[in-house]
Amino acid sequence: MNDQESHSAELQPTLAEIDCDGALRETAADAFPLTRGELFRQSATAAAAGALGYFGAAWEDADAAAAKTANDIAILRFDQVLEFLQSGLYTEAERLGALKPETLAWARVVGAHERAHLRAIERLLGPKKVKNPGFNYGSVTADESAFIKTAVAFEDLTAALLKWQAPRLDSRAILAAAVSLHSVETRHAAWIRHLVGLQPATSAFDKPAPQHKMAQLIDSTHFLVSQPKTTARKKPPYTG
Amino acid sequence: MRSRHAAAGVALLAGGVVAVAAFAHHSARARTAGRADGFVAQAIHLPPPQKPAFTVGRPQLLSRNETRARFAPVIRAVAARAAPGPASGIVASLALRTPEQTTNIVLVIGERARPDGLWVHVRLPVLPNSLTGWVRRGALGGYRFLHTHLVVDRARLAATLYRNGQNVFSAPIGIGGPESPTPAGEFYIRDRLSGFGDPFYGPVAFGTSARSAVLTDWPGGGFIGIHGTNEPALIPGRISHGCVRLRNRDILKLARLMPVGTPVTIQ
């Protein structure tokens, strides 16, 4: 079994478990112009969809030429940093492997999603994309309680942030893309909340959270740091 | 006779009720169907959906087989201890900078959670070679993960770079002679120097955490480098003062493949 196949196998049961009579797959087949065979071949992605309603790979390629105003670029660059931060946090937690198995399983899938979000935003921004800032998660990625608190806060606030940003976007095309991220972020939030016994849905209507709230949260974590300087233009002092 | 008439009347009444009910049901269905048709007609005339500016590609899970080395910068000058805990003996001091004035980094090889916080097991750039120690997590900055590992084989006079266990680079090398041998042990790449304009070291030089056990008074502490050369004809051979020398085309290729922080095994 190769890497991709093992990934598929790892994600696949999720869809099968909740889609006993195949109704979801039929609905998906109606909603997207795929043959049944194509749909089932894409079940690695559909499996993520089973947990997270994700059918992105069935869409056409991104239209990187979508009109981008200075306002939209500023919002996207902020979101890109946020994706760097989140994907880095979850990826590091998975690599260290110090958390509970169910938390690691969450970090593994959500980390993959956030990395995919990051790549998509980077592609859209092109040369205007942000360079990866340095992050220092300290002991958070090896401490169950600290990680859960951080993950719940990030996922809750990301969903709320996207709600705040959406009506401020100039481009309907970017709005359409942002909405597809938003629903996934809310699923991440509900999933991690459920995992730790918090109520997944606390109200009938969610409120948006302004961007400066997220900036404050990021600032309060002290995760953002400068990259170490590991290269120099200097004569080597080595023994030769 | 009267009872037969009464029975017929009841039957007639019941039939009428059934007929009225059936008519009412049919009418209701017809009205519902009409509304449904209206909904469908309205939906059909809605504008097509907005094509999104980007779509999110297939999520890629981390490979279970990836090599996961990591390093971290020293962000607080700190004493490394023999065991996790403030009562343990000090084995070395870690400064913020290397002698080359780059950020001092350490290779992380483990962690232990204690009541007083998280302690990190690190490889130290000190003599004796391959020494390790423990520092508090707070003394180090963010982890950077790597998937590469360089193996220097002194018997075969060859260096091989592995990425996720796969051989991606191999080249002949020059190593230290009998007077100043290249030390064996477990080390890591500390920094990368270039643009220094000294042909003796070639175009690129990597600093390692290995140190010569013989040339201890060498300026900068006698660190072992991996670098190019102005005498390629001597490679492979035991020709250096302890450093690992590669032909310039090989060190340039290695520089493209090997990030700072890569673990180095000299065997």
Coordinates of C-alpha atoms in Angstrom, one line a residue, chain B residues 12 17 31 50 62 67 90 99 108 128 141 147 152 174 191 193 201 211 218 224 227 230 257 259:
Chain B
L12 CA -74.7 6.2 1.5
V17 CA -67.9 11.2 3.4
R31 CA -52.2 22.6 -4.6
Q50 CA -20.4 32.5 -8.5
L62 CA 1.7 13.9 6.8
T67 CA 12.1 11.5 9.0
I90 CA 25.6 21.6 34.5
P99 CA 31.5 32.1 16.8
V108 CA 16.4 18.4 19.8
P128 CA 33.5 15.9 24.4
G141 CA 12.7 29.1 20.2
H147 CA 13.6 15.4 6.8
V152 CA 29.9 10.8 6.6
G174 CA 38.5 14.3 2.0
D191 CA 25.0 27.2 9.9
L193 CA 28.6 30.4 5.2
Y201 CA 37.1 26.6 1.7
R211 CA 34.9 19.8 17.2
W218 CA 42.0 26.8 16.9
I224 CA 34.6 20.9 12.1
H227 CA 33.2 22.7 2.7
N230 CA 40.9 24.5 -4.1
L257 CA 19.7 19.9 -0.8
P259 CA 19.1 22.6 5.2

